[in-house]
CSV table of C-alpha atoms in Angstrom, one decimal:
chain,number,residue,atom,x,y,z
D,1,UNK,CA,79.4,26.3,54.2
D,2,UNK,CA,81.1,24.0,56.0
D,3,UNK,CA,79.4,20.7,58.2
D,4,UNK,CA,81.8,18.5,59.4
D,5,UNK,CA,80.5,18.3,62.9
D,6,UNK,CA,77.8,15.4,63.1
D,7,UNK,CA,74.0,17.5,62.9
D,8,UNK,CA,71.3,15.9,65.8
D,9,UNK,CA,67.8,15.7,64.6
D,10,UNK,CA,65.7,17.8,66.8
D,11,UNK,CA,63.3,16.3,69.3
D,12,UNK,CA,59.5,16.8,68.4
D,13,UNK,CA,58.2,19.5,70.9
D,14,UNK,CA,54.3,20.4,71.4
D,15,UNK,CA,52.4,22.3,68.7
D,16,UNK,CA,54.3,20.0,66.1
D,17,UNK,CA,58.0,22.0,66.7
D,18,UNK,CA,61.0,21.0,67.3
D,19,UNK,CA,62.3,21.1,70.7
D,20,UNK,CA,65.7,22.6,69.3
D,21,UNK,CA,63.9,26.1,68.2
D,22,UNK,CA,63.0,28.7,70.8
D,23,UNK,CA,60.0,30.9,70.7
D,24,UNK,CA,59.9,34.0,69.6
D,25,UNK,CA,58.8,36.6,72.8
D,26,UNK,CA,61.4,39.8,73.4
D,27,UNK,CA,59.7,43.1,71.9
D,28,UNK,CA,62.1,46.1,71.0
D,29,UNK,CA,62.0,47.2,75.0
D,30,UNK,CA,63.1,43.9,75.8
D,31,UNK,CA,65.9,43.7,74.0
D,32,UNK,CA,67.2,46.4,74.9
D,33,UNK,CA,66.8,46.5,78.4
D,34,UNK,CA,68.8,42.7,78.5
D,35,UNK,CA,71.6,44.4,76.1
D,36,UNK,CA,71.8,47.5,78.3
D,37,UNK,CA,72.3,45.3,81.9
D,38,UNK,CA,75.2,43.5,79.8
D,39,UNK,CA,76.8,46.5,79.2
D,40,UNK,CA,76.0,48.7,82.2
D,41,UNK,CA,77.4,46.2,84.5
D,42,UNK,CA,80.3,46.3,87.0
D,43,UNK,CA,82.4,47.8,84.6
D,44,UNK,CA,81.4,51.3,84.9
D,45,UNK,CA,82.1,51.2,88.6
D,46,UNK,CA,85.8,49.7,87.9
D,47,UNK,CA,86.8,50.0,84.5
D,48,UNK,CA,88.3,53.5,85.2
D,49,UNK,CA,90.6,53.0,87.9
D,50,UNK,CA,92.8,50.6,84.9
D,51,UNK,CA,92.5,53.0,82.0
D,52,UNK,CA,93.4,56.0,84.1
D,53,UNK,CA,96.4,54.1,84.7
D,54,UNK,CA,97.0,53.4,81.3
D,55,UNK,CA,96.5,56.4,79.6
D,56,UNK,CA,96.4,58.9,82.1
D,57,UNK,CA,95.1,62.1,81.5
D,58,UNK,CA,94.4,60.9,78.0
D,59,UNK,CA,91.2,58.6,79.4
D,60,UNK,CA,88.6,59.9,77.4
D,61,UNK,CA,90.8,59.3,74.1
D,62,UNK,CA,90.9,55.5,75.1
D,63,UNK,CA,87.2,55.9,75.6
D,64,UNK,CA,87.1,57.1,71.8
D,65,UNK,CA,89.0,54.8,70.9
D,66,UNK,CA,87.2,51.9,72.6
D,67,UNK,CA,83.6,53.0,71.0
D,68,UNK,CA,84.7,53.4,67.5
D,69,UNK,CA,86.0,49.6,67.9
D,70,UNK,CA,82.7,48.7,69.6
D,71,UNK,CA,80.2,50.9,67.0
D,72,UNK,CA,82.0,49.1,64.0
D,73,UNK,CA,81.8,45.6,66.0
D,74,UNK,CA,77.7,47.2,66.4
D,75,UNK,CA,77.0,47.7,63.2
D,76,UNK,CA,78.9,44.0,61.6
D,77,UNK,CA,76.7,42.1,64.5
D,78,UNK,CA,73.8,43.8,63.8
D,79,UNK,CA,73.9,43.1,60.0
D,80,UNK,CA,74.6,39.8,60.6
D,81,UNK,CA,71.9,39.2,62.6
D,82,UNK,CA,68.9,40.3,60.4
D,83,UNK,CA,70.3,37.4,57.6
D,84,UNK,CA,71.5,35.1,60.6
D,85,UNK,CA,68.3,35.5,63.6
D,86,UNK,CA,68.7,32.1,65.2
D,87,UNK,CA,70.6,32.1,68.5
D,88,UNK,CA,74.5,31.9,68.9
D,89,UNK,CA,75.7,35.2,67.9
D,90,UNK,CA,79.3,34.9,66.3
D,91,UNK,CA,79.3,31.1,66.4
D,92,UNK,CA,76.3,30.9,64.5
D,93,UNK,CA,77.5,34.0,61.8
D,94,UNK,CA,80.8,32.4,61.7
D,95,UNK,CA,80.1,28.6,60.9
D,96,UNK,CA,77.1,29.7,58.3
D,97,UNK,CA,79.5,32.4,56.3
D,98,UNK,CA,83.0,30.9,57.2
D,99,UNK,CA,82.8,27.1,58.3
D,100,UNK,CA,82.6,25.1,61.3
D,101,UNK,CA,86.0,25.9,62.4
D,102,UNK,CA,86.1,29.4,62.6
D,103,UNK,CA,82.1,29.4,64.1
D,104,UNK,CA,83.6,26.5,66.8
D,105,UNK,CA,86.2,28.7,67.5
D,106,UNK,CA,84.1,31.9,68.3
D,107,UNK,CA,81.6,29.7,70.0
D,108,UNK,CA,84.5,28.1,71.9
D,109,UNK,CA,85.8,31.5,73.5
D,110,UNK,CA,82.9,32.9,74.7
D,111,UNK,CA,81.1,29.4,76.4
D,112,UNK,CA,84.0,29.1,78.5
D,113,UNK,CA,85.4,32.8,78.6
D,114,UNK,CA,81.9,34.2,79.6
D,115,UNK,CA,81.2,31.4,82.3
D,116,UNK,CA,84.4,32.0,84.6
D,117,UNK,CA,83.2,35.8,83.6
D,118,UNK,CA,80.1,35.3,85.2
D,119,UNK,CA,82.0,33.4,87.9
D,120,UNK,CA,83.9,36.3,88.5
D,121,UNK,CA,80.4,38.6,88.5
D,122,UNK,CA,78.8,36.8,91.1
D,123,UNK,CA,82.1,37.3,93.7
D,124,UNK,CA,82.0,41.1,92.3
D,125,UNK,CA,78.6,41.2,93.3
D,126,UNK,CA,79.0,39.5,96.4
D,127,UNK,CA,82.2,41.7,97.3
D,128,UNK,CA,80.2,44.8,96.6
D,129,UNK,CA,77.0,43.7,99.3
D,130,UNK,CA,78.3,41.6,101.5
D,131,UNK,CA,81.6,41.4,104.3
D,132,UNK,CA,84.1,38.9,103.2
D,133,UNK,CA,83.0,35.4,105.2
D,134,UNK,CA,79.5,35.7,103.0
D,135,UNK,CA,80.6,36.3,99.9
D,136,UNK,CA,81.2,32.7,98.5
D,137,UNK,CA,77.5,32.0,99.9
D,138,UNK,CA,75.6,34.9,98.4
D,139,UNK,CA,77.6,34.7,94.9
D,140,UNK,CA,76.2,31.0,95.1
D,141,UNK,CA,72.4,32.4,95.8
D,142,UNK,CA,73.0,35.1,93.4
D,143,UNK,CA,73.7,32.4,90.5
D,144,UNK,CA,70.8,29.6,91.8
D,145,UNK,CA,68.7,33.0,91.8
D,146,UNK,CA,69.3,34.4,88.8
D,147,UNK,CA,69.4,31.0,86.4
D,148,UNK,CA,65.9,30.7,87.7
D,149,UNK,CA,64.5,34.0,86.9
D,150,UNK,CA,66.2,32.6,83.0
D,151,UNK,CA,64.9,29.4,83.0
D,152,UNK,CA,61.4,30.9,83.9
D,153,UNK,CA,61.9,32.5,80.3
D,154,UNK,CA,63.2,35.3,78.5
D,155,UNK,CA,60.2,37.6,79.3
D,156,UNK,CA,61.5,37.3,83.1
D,157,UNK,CA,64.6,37.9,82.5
D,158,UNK,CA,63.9,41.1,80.2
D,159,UNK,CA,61.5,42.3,82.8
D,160,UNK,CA,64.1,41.9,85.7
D,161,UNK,CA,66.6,43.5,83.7
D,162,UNK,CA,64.9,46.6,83.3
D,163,UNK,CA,64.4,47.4,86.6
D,164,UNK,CA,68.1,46.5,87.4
D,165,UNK,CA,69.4,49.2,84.4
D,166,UNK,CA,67.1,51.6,85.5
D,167,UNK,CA,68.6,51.3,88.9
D,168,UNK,CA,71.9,51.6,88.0
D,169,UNK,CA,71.0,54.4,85.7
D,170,UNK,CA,69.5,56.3,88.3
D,171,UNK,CA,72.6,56.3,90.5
D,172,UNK,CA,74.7,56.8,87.6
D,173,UNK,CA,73.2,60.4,87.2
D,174,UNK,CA,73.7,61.4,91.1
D,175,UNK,CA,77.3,60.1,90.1
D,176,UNK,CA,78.0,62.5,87.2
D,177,UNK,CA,75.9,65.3,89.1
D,178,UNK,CA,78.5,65.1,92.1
D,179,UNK,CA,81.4,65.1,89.6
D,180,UNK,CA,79.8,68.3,87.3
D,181,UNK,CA,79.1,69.9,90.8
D,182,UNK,CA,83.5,69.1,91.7
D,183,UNK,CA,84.4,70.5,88.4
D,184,UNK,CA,82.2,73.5,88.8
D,185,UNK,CA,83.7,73.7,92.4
D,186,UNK,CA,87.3,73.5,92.0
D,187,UNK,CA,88.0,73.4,88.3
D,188,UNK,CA,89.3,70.1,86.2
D,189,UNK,CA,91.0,67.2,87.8
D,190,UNK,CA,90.5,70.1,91.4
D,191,UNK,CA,89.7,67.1,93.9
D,192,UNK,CA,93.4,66.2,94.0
D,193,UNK,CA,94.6,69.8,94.3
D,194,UNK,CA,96.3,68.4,97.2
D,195,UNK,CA,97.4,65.1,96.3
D,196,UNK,CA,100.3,64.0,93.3
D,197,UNK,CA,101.0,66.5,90.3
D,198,UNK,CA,101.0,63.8,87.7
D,199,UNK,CA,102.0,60.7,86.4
D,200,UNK,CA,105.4,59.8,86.6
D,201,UNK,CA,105.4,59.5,82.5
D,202,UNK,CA,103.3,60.8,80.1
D,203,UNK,CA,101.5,58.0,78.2
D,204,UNK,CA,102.2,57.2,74.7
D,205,UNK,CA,99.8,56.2,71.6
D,206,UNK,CA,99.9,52.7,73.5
D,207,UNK,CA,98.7,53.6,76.8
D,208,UNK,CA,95.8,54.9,75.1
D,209,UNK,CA,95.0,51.6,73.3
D,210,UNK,CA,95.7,49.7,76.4
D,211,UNK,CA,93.1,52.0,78.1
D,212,UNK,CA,90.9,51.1,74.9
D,213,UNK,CA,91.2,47.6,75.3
D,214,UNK,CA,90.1,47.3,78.9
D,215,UNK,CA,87.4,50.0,78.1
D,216,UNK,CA,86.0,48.0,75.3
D,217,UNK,CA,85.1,45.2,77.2
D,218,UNK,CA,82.1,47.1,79.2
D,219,UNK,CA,81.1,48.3,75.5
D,220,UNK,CA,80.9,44.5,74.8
D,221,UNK,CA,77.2,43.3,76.3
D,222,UNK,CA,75.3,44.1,72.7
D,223,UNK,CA,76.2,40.8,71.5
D,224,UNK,CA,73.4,39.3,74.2
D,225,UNK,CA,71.3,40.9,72.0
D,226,UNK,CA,72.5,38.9,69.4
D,227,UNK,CA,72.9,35.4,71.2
D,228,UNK,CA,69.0,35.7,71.7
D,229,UNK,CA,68.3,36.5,67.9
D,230,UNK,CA,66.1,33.6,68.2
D,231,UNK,CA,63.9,34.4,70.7
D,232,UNK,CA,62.9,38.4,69.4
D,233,UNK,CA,60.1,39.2,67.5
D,234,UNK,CA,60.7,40.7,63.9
D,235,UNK,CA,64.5,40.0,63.8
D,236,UNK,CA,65.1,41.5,60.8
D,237,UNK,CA,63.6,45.0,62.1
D,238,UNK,CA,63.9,44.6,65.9
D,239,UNK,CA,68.1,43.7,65.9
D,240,UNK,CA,69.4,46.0,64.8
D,241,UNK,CA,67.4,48.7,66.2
D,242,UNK,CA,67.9,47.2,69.5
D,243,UNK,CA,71.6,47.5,69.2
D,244,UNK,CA,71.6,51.3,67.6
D,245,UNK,CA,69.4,52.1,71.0
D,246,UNK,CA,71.6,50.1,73.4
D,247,UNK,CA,74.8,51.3,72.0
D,248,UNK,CA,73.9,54.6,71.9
D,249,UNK,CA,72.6,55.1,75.2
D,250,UNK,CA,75.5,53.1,76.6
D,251,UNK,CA,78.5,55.5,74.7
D,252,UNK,CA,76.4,59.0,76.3
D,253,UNK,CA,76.4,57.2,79.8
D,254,UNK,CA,80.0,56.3,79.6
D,255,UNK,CA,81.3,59.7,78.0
D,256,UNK,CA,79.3,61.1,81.0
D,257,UNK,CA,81.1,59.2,83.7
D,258,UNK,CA,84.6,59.0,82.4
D,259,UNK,CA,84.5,62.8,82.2
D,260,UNK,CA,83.1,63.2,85.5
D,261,UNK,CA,85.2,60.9,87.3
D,262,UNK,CA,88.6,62.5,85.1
D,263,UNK,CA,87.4,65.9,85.4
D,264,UNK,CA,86.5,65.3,89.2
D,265,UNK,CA,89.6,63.0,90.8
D,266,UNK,CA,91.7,64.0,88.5
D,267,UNK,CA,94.3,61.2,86.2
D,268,UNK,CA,96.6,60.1,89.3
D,269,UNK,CA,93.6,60.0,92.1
D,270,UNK,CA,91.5,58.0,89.5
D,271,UNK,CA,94.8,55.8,88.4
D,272,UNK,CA,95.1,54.7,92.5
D,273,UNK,CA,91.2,54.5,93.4
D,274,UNK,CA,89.7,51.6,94.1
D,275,UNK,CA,85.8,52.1,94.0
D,276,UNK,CA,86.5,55.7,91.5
D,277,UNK,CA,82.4,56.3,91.1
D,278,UNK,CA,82.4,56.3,95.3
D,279,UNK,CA,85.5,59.1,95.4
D,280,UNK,CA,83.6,60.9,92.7
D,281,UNK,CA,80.8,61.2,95.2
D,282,UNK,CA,82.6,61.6,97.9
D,283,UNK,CA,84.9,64.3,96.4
D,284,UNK,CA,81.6,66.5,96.2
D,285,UNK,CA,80.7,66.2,99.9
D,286,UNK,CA,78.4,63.7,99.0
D,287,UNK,CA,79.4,61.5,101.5
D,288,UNK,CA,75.1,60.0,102.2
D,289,UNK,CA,75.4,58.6,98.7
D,290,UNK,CA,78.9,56.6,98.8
D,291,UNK,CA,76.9,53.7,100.1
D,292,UNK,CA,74.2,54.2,97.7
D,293,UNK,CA,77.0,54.2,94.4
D,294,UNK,CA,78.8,50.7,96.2
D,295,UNK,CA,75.3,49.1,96.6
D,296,UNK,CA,74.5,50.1,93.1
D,297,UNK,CA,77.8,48.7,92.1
D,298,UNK,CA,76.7,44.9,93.4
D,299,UNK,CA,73.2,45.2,91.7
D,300,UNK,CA,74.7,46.5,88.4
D,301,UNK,CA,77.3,43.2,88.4
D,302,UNK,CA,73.7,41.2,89.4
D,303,UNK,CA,72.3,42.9,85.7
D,304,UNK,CA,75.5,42.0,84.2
D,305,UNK,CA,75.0,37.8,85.5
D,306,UNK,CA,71.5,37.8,84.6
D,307,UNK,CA,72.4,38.5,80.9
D,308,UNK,CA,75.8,36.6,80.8
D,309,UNK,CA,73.7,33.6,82.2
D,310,UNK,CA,71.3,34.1,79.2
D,311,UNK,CA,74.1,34.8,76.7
D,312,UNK,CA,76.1,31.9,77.6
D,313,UNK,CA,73.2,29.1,77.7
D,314,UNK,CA,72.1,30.3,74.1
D,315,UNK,CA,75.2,29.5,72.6
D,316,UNK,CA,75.9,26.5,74.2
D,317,UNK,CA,72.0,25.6,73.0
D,318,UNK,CA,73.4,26.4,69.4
D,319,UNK,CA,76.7,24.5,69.3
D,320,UNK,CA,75.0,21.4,70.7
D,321,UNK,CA,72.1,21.6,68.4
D,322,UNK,CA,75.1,21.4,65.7
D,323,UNK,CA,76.8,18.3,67.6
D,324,UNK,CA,79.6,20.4,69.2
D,325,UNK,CA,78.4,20.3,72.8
D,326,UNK,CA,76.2,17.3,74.7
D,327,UNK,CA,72.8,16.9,72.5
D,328,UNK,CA,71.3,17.2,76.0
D,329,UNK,CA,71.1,21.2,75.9
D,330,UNK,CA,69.8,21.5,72.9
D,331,UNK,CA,66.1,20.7,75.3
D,332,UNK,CA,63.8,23.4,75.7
D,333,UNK,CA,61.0,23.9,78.0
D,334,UNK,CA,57.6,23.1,76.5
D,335,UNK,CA,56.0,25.7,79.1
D,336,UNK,CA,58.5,28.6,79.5
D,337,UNK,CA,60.3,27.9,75.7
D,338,UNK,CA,64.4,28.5,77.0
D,339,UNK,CA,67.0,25.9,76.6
D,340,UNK,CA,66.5,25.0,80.4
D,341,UNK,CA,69.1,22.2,80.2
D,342,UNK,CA,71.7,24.6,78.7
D,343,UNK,CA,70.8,27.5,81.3
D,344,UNK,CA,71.2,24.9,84.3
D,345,UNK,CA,74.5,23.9,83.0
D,346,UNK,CA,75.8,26.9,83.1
D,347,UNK,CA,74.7,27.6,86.4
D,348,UNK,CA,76.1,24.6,87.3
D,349,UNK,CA,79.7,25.3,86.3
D,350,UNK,CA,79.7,28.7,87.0
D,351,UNK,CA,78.9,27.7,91.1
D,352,UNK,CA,81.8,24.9,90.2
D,353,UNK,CA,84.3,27.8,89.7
D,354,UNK,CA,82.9,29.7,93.3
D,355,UNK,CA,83.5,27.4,94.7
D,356,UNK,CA,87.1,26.0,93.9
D,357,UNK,CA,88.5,29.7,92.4
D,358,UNK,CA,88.3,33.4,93.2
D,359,UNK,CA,88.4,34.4,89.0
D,360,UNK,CA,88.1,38.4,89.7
D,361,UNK,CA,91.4,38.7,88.8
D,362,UNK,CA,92.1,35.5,86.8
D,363,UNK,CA,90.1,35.9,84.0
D,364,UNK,CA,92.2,37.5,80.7
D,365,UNK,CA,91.6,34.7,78.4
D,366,UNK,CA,87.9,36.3,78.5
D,367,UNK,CA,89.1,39.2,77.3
D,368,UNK,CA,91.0,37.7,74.8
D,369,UNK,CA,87.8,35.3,73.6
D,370,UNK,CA,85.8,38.2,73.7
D,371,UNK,CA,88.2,40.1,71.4
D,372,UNK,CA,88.6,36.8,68.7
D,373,UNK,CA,84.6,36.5,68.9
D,374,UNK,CA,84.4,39.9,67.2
D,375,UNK,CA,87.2,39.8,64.9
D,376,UNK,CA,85.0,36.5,63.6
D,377,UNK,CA,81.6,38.2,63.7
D,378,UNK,CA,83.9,41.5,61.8
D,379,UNK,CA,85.2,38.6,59.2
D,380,UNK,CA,81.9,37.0,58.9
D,381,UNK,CA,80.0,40.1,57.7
D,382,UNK,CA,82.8,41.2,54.9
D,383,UNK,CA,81.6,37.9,53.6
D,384,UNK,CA,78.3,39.5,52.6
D,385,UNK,CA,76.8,40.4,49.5
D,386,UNK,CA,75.6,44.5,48.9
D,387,UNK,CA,72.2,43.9,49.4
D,388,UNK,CA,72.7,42.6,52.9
D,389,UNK,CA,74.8,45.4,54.0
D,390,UNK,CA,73.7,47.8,56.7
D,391,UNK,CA,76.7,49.2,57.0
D,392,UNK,CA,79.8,49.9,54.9
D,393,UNK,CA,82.5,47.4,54.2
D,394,UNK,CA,85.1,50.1,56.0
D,395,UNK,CA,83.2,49.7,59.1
D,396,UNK,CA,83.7,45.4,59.4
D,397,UNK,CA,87.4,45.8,58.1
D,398,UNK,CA,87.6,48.6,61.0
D,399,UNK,CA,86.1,46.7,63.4
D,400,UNK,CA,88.2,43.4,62.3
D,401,UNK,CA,91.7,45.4,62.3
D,402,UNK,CA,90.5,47.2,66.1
D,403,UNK,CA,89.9,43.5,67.9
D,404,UNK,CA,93.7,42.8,66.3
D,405,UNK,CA,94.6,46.0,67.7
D,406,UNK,CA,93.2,45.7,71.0
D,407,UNK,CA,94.4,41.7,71.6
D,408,UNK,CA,97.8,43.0,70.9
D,409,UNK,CA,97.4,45.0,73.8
D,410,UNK,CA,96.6,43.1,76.7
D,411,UNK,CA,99.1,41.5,78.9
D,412,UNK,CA,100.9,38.7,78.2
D,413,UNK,CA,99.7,36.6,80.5
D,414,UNK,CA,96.5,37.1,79.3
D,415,UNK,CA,97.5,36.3,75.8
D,416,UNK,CA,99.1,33.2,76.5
D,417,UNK,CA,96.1,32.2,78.7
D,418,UNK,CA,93.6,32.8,75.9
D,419,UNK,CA,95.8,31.2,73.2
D,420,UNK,CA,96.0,27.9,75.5
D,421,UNK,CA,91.9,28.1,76.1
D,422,UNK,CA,91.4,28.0,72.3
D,423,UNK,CA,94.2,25.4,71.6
D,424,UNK,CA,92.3,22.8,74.3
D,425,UNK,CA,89.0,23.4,72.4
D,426,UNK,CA,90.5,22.7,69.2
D,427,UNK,CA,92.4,19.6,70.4
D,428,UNK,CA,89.0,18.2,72.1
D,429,UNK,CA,87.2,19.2,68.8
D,430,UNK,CA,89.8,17.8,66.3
D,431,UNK,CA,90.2,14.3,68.5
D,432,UNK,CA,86.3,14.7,68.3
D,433,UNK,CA,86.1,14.4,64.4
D,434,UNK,CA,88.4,11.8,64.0
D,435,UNK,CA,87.0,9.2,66.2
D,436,UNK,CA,84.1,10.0,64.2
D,437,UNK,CA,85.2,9.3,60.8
D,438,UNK,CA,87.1,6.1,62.4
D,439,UNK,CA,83.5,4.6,63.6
């Protein structure tokens, strides 16, 4: 195992701990209601739109696609995280099984991915609720708001994310009911009877994995589970069963969508929609709840920020309580026991990027962080011994060969932007180490 980053001493906190360790408060429920508001975020309103265009009719084989990659990247983080329960997720698994580059790395990608992501979640949100002139205003609120409710502690923010998911959830059934009811109607795809015949080519084997890849990314939210391994009662039982239940719930929801909004629309109407879950509503005669799905939209992207926010602050609390970020977030709050300092800096950087940036569309080195945090987490569990094992070797080297896959096939410039985010982070880090070794 590999130290070269300098290792701070932690500050005494009351009771005799250390200020650096972070108590132990989520129950089963509460992990999975913060890993379910990760994943049943924004996503599921937009994702489809992109894969329709991508695969076409052949959707729902990305979708296949997309949740074997994410089950296999399911199963490796969950192992991990009974042997590993501290917070960080992948930058923790990685610098304990494969050294402090590799954990830096994965670490690296997802502090500064994830916060323009939740950058770009607050202006969803905003864009969703609110006319144009407001929006820069409200995504501010949302992000003041919402680091509160985290900085309150973890209990708060498990609580409101429950009643977010079971929002969302709620309109996501009068979604699928409205696209079952189309179907039943007017047959498969019988919504744009009227409209296009079909796409001007049929996809091939990589429009499917292009559909995958943008897909995956709403499959992606179980790793907050894993970033607050720390803070959840019984790790070694409570993990991995909180994954399994998020996961699963989250692949039903999105097989039931996908086919209703494909079955409903139909591949071309979906491919040029842009709010897909309204049409589907809308195509039923539905038209009282198209409000209802766009509201539902903003809140759902709201569920999405309150768990980035969370996931984000944990592992910047882990790398700096390894010396790779400021010592200063590695403080947590002797009343509330988060990483306050961590969870404020966040918030302050993501109101930073409101302010000077609109990221909704800017964003593909998070895609291509999220993608390299896996393939380390995949790596990190081939790494361990039988005994540890929760699931078979075939599933890490799956889910390791599927995040190549995928990165392989997102757009260049979204390549080249995540290839130049990890290559600043590994300059800052290796000018870091050698002033240190010169004093």
């Amino acid at each position: 195992m590999s130290r070269d980053a300098p290792q701070p001493t932690p500050e005494p906190g009351p009771g005799g701990t250390a200020s650096g360790r972070l108590a132990r408060r989520l129950g089963l429920r509460d992990a999975v209601a913060i890993g379910l508001a990760a994943m049943v975020g924004a996503g599921v309103f937009a994702v489809w739109a992109p894969a329709a265009q991508a695969a076409g009719g052949w959707l729902l084989a990305g979708l296949v696609v997309a949740a074997f990659v994410a089950f296999a990247n399911a199963g490796s983080t969950a192992q991990l995280a009974v042997r590993h329960p501290e917070a960080g997720g992948a930058y923790r698994y990685g610098r304990e099984r494969l050294g402090a580059w590799p954990g830096f790395l994965a670490g690296w990608g997802f502090v500064v991915g994830k916060t323009a992501s939740c950058a770009a979640m607050a202006l969803t949100a905003a864009a969703y609720l609110v006319p144009a002139p407001w929006q820069k205003p409200v995504a501010i609120a949302a992000v003041v708001v919402l680091v509160g409710v985290n900085v309150l502690g973890v209990t708060r923010t498990a609580r409101a994310a429950t009643v977010i998911v079971s929002a969302v959830l709620a309109v996501l059934v009068v979604v699928v009911a409205a696209g079952v009811a189309t179907i039943a109607e007017a047959g498969w795809g019988g919504a744009a009877a009227a409209g296009s015949t079909g796409l001007a080519a049929a996809p091939g084997p990589y429009g499917v994995l292009q559909a995958a890849a943008l897909i995956f990314f709403a499959f992606a939210g179980y790793a907050r589970i894993a970033t607050l391994g720390e803070e959840v009662r019984d790790p070694t039982r409570t993990i991995p069963r909180a994954i399994g239940v998020a996961f699963g719930v989250v692949v039903v929801v999105y097989a039931a969508v996908g086919t209703a909004a494909l079955g409903s629309l139909g591949a071309v109407a979906l491919a040029g929609s842009p709010a897909p879950l309204a049409d589907v509503v809308v195509a039923a005669g539905w038209a009282w709840a198209d409000p209802v799905v766009r509201v539902a939209a903003g809140v759902a992207a709201l569920g999405s920020l309150l768990a980035l926010i969370a996931g984000v602050g944990r592992t910047s609390f882990a790398m700096a309580r390894d010396g790779e970020l400021p010592h200063p977030l590695t403080r947590v709050h002797r009343r509330f026991g988060v990483p306050h300092v961590a969870e404020l800096a966040v918030g302050a950087a993501v109101i930073v990027l409101v302010l000077i940036a609109d990221l909704r569309g800017a964003i593909g080195f998070s895609s291509f962080g999220v993608l390299v945090y896996y393939l380390v987490a995949n790596w990190s569990a081939l790494t361990q011994p039988a005994a540890e094992r929760l699931v078979p070797r075939w599933v890490s080297w799956s889910g390791a060969i599927g995040c190549v896959v995928l990165v392989m096939t997102l757009p260049l410039v979204s390549i080249a932007a995540g290839v130049a985010v990890f290559a600043v982070g590994a300059a800052v880090r290796g000018i870091r180490l050698r002033a240190g070794r010169r004093r």
